[in-house]
Tab-separated table of C-alpha atoms in Angstrom:
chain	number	residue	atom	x	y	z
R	17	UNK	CA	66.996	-120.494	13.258
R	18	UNK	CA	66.840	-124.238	13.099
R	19	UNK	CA	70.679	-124.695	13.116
R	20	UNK	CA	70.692	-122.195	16.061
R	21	UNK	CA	68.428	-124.565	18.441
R	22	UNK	CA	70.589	-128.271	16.714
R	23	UNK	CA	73.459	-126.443	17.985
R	24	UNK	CA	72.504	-125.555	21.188
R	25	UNK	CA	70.942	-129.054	21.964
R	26	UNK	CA	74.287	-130.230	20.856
R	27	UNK	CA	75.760	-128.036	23.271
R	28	UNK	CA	74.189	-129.134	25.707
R	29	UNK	CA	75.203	-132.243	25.849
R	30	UNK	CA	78.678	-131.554	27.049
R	31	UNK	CA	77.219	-129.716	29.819
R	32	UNK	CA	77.934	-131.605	33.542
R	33	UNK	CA	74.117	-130.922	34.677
R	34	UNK	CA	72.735	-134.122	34.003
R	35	UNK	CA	69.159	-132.653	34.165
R	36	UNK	CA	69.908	-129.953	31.327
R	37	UNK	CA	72.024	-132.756	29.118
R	38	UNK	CA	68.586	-135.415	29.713
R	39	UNK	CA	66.367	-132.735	28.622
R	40	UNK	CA	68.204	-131.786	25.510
R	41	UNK	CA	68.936	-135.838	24.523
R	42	UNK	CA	64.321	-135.891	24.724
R	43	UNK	CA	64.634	-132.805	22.825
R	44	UNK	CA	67.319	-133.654	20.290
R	45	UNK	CA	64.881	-136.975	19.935
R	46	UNK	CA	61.995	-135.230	18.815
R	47	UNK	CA	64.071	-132.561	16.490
R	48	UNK	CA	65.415	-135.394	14.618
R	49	UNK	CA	62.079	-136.869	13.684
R	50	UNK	CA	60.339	-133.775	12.777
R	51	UNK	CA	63.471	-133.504	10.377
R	52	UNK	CA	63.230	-136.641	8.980
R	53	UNK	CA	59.989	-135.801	7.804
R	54	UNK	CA	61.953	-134.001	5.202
R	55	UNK	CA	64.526	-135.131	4.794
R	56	UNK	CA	66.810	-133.172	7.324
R	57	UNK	CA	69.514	-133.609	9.895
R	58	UNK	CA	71.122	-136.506	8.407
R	59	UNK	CA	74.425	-135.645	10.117
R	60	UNK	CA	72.822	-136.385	13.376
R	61	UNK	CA	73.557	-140.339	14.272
R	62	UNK	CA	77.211	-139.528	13.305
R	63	UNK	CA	77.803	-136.831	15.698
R	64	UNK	CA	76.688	-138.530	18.570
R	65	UNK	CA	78.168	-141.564	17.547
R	66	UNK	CA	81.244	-139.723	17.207
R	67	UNK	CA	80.505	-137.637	20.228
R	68	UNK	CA	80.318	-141.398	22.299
R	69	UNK	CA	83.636	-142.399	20.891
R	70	UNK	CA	85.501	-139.085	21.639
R	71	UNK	CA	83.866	-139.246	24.910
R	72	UNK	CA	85.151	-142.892	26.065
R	73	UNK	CA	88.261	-142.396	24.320
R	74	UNK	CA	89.559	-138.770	25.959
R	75	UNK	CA	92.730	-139.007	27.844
R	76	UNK	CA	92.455	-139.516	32.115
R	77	UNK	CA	93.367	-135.941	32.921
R	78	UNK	CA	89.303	-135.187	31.052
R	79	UNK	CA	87.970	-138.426	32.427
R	80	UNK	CA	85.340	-136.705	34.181
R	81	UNK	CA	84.628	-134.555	31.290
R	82	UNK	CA	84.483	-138.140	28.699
R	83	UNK	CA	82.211	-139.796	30.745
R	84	UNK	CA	79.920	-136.726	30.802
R	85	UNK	CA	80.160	-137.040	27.164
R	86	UNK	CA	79.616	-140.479	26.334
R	87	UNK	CA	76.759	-140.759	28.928
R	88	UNK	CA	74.845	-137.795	27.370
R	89	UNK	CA	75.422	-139.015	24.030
R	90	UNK	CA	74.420	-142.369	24.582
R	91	UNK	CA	71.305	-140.623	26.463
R	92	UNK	CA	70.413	-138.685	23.174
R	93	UNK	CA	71.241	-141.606	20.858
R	94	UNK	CA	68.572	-143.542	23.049
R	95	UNK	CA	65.471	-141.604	21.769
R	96	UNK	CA	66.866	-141.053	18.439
R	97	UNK	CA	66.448	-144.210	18.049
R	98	UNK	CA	63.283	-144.713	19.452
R	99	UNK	CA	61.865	-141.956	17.562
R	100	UNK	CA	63.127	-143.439	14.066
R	101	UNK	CA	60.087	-145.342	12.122
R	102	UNK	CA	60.485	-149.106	11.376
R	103	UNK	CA	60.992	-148.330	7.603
R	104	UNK	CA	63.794	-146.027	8.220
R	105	UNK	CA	66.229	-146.796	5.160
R	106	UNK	CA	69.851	-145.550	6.156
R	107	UNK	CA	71.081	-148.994	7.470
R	108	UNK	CA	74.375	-147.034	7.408
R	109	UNK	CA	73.259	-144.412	10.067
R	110	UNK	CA	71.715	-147.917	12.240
R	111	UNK	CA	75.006	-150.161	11.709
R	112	UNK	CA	77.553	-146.934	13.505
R	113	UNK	CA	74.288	-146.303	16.066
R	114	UNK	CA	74.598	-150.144	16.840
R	115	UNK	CA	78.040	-150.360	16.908
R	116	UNK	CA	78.591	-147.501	19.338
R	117	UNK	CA	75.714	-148.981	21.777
R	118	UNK	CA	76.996	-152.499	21.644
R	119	UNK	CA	80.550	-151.207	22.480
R	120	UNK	CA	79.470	-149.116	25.502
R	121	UNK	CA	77.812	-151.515	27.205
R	122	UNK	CA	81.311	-153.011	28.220
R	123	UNK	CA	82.408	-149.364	29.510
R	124	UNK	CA	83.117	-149.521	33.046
R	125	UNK	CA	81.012	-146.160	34.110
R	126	UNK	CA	77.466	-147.502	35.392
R	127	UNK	CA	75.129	-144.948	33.630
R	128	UNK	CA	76.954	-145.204	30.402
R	129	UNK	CA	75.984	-148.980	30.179
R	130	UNK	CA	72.410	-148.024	31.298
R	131	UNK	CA	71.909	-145.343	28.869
R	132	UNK	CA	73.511	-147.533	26.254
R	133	UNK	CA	71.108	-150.872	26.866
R	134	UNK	CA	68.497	-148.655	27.118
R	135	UNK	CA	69.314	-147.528	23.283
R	136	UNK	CA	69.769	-151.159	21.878
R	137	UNK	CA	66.062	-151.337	23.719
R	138	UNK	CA	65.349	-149.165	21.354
R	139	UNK	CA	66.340	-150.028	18.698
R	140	UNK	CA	64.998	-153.288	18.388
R	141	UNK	CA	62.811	-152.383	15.673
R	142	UNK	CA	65.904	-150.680	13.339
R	143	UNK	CA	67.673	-154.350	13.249
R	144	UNK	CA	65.571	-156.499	11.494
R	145	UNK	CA	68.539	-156.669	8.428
R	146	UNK	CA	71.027	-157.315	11.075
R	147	UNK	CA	69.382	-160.033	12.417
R	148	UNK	CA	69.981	-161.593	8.996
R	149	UNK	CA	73.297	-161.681	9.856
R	150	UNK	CA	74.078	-164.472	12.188
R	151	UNK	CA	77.475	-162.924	13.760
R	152	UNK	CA	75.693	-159.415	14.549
R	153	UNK	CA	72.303	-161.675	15.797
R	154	UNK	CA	75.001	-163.242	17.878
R	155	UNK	CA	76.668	-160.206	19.141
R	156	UNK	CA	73.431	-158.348	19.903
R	157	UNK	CA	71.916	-161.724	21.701
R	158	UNK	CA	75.160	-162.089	23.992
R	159	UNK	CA	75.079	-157.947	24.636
R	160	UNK	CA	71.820	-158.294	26.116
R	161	UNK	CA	72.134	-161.886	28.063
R	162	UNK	CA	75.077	-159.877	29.542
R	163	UNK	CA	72.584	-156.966	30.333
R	164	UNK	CA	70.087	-159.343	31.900
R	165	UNK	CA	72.899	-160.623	34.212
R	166	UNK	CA	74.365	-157.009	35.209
R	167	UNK	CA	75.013	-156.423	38.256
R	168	UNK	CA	72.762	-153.469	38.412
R	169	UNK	CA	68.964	-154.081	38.702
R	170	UNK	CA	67.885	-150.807	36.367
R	171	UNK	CA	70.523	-152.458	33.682
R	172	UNK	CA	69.013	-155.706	33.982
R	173	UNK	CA	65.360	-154.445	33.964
R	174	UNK	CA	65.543	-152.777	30.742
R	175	UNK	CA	68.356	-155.997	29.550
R	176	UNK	CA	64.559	-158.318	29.748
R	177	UNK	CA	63.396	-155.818	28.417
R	178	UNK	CA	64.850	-155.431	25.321
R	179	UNK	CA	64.350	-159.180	25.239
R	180	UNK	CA	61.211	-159.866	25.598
R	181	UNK	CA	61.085	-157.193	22.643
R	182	UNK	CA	63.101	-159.560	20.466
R	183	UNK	CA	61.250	-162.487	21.232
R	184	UNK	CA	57.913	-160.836	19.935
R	185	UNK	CA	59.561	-159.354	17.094
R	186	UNK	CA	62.342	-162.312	16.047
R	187	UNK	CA	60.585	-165.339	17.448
R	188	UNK	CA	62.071	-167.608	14.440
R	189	UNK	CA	65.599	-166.869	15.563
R	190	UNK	CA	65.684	-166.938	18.995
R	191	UNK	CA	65.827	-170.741	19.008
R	192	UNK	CA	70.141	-171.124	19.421
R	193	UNK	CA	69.542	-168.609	22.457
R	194	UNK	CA	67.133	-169.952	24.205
R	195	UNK	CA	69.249	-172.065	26.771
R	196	UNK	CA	71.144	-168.961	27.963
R	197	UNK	CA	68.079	-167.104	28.397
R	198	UNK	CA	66.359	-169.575	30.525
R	199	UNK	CA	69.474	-169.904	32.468
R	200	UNK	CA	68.983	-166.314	32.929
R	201	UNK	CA	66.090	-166.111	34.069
R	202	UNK	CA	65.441	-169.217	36.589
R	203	UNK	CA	68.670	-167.930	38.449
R	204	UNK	CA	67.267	-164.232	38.420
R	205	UNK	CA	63.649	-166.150	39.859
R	206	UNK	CA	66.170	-167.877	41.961
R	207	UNK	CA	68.060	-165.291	43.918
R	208	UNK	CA	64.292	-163.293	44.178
R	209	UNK	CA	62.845	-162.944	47.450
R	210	UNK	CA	59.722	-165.629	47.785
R	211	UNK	CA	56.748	-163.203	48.643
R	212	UNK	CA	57.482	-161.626	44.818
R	213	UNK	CA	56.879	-164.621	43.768
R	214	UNK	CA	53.489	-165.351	45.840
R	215	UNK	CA	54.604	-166.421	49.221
R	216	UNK	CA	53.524	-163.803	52.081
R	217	UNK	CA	55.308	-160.536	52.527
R	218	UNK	CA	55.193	-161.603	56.423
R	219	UNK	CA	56.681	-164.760	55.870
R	220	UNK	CA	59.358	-163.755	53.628
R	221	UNK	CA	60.383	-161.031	56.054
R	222	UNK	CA	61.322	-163.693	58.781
R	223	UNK	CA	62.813	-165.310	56.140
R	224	UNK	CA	65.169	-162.053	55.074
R	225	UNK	CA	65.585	-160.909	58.905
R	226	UNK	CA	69.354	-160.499	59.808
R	227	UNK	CA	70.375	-162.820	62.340
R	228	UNK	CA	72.597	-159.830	63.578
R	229	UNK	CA	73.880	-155.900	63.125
R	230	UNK	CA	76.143	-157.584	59.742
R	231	UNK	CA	73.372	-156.850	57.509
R	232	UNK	CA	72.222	-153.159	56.724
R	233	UNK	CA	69.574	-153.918	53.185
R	234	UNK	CA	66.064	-153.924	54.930
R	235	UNK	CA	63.139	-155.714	52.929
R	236	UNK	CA	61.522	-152.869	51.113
R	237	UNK	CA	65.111	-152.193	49.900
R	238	UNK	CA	65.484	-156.199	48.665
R	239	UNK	CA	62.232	-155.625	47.139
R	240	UNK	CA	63.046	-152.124	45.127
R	241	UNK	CA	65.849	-153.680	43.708
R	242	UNK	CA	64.717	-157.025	42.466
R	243	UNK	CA	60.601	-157.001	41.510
R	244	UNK	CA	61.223	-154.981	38.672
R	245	UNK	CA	63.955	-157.668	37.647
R	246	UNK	CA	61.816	-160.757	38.645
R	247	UNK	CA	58.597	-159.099	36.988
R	248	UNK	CA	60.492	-158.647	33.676
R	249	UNK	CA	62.073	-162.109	33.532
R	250	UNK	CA	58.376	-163.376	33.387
R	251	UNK	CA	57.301	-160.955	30.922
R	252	UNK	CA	59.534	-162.438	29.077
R	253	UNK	CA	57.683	-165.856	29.097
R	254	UNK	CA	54.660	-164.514	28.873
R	255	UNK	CA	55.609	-162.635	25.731
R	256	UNK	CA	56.593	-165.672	24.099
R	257	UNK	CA	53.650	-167.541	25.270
R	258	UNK	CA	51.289	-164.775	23.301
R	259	UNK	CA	53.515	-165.525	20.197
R	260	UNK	CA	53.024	-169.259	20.363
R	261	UNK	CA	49.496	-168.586	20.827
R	262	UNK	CA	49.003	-166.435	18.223
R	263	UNK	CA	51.097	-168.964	16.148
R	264	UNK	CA	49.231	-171.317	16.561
R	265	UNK	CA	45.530	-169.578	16.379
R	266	UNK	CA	47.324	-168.572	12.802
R	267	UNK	CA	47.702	-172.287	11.968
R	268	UNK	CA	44.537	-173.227	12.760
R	269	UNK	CA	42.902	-170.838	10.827
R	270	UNK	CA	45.078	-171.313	7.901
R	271	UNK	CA	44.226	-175.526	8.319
R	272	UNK	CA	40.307	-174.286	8.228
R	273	UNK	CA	40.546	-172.079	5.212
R	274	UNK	CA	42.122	-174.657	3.527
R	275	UNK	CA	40.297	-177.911	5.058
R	276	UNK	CA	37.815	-180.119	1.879
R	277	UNK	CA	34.933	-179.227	4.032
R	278	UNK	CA	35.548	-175.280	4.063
R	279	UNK	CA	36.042	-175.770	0.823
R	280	UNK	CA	33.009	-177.793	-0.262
R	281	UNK	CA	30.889	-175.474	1.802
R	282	UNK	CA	32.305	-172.597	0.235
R	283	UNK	CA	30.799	-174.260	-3.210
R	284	UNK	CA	27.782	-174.922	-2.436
R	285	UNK	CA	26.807	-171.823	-0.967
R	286	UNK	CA	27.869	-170.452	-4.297
């Protein structure tokens, strides 16, 4: 039966296998949007919003056990967001989902701050109302600045991500944030090894050869961790640059439309 499989996807996601709890978080995903189609499942977003909080909240003696938990959950919670539609109407079920991300990405296990950025990616397109709101635009706006300056690269990756989303979809109220997130990214261009950024791969390896036996992190490992990083700190530029463009191709064809001549044209050709 249908509560037969929610419960063993559920299940699953307590077990310490992290390939069996990924699959069932893709699985629960999907589940929850062929349910929505009728209405179904609204219990979902609670219990793996509660299943997050019980998780990073369990005493130390279960520590293992909690982060298993919270990481899985947050996992899960990732596509359920992704698979809800833009018009989805229970702002209730997206304020707890929010408020559980936003708070994990200050927990001090790695994955559970991957798995939770990766939700607020997500997301993006559920928080339109709360971007209304200038302390929660605030709150979500630091959460991912502090993403794009994590000090893991797969954190920070998916932290420009999730920007370069908002920029596309909020590109009137990104203004007050706009600072930080060049300060962001210039460093992150900064501290980028210079054949990413056009210079030659043989150059820049003299450059990054170790003078002596002190340094371990060859090139091609330099390069894994920080093209991804560099590459999405520009797509975030160039994202914003196709909004002003299409801004402005919008103006001018609003200024035609409404110019004397179109106008008189438009008459006498009638």
């Amino acid at each position: 039966s249908r509560d037969t499989v929610k419960k063993g996807l559920l299940y699953l996601l307590e077990n310490h296998d992290d390939h069996l709890a990924q699959v069932a978080g893709v699985v629960l995903g999907k589940v929850f949007a062929a349910e929505q189609k009728d209405g179904g499942w609204d219990t979902l977003v609670d219990v793996l919003c509660a299943m997050v909080g019980s998780g990073g909240s369990s005493s130390s003696s279960s520590s293992s056990t909690a982060d298993f938990k919270t990481i899985n959950a947050l996992h899960a919670l990732g596509f359920v967001c992704a698979e809800l539609e833009e018009d989805y109407t229970n702002q209730d079920h997206v304020n707890k989902a929010l408020t559980v991300i936003i708070q994990s990405i200050n927990l001090p296990e790695p994955k559970a701050v991957l798995y939770a950025v990766n939700a607020l990616r997500n997301a993006v397109h559920l928080v339109s109302r709360n971007f209304d709101v200038p302390a929660e635009r605030d709150m979500i706006m630091k959460m991912l600045c502090q993403a794009a300056t994590n000090q893991d690269p797969k954190v920070r990756v998916v932290g420009f991500e999730a920007l370069a989303l908002i920029a596309e979809r909020f590109y009137n109220k990104i203004g007050p944030y706009m600072e930080a997130i060049y300060t962001i990214t210039t460093n992150t261009l900064q501290t980028t090894p210079s054949y990413l950024l056009g210079e030659s791969e043989e150059n820049a390896k003299n450059h990054l050869a170790p003078s002596s036996s002190s340094s371990s992190l060859s090139s091609s490992t330099l390069s894994t961790h920080t093209d991804k990083v560099a590459t999405q700190a520009i797509e975030f530029w160039c994202v914003l640059g196709e909004v002003e463009e299409d801004i402005i191709e919008m103006n001018r064809e609003r200024a035609a439309s409404s110019s004397p001549s179109s106008s008189s044209s438009t008459s006498s050709s009638s």
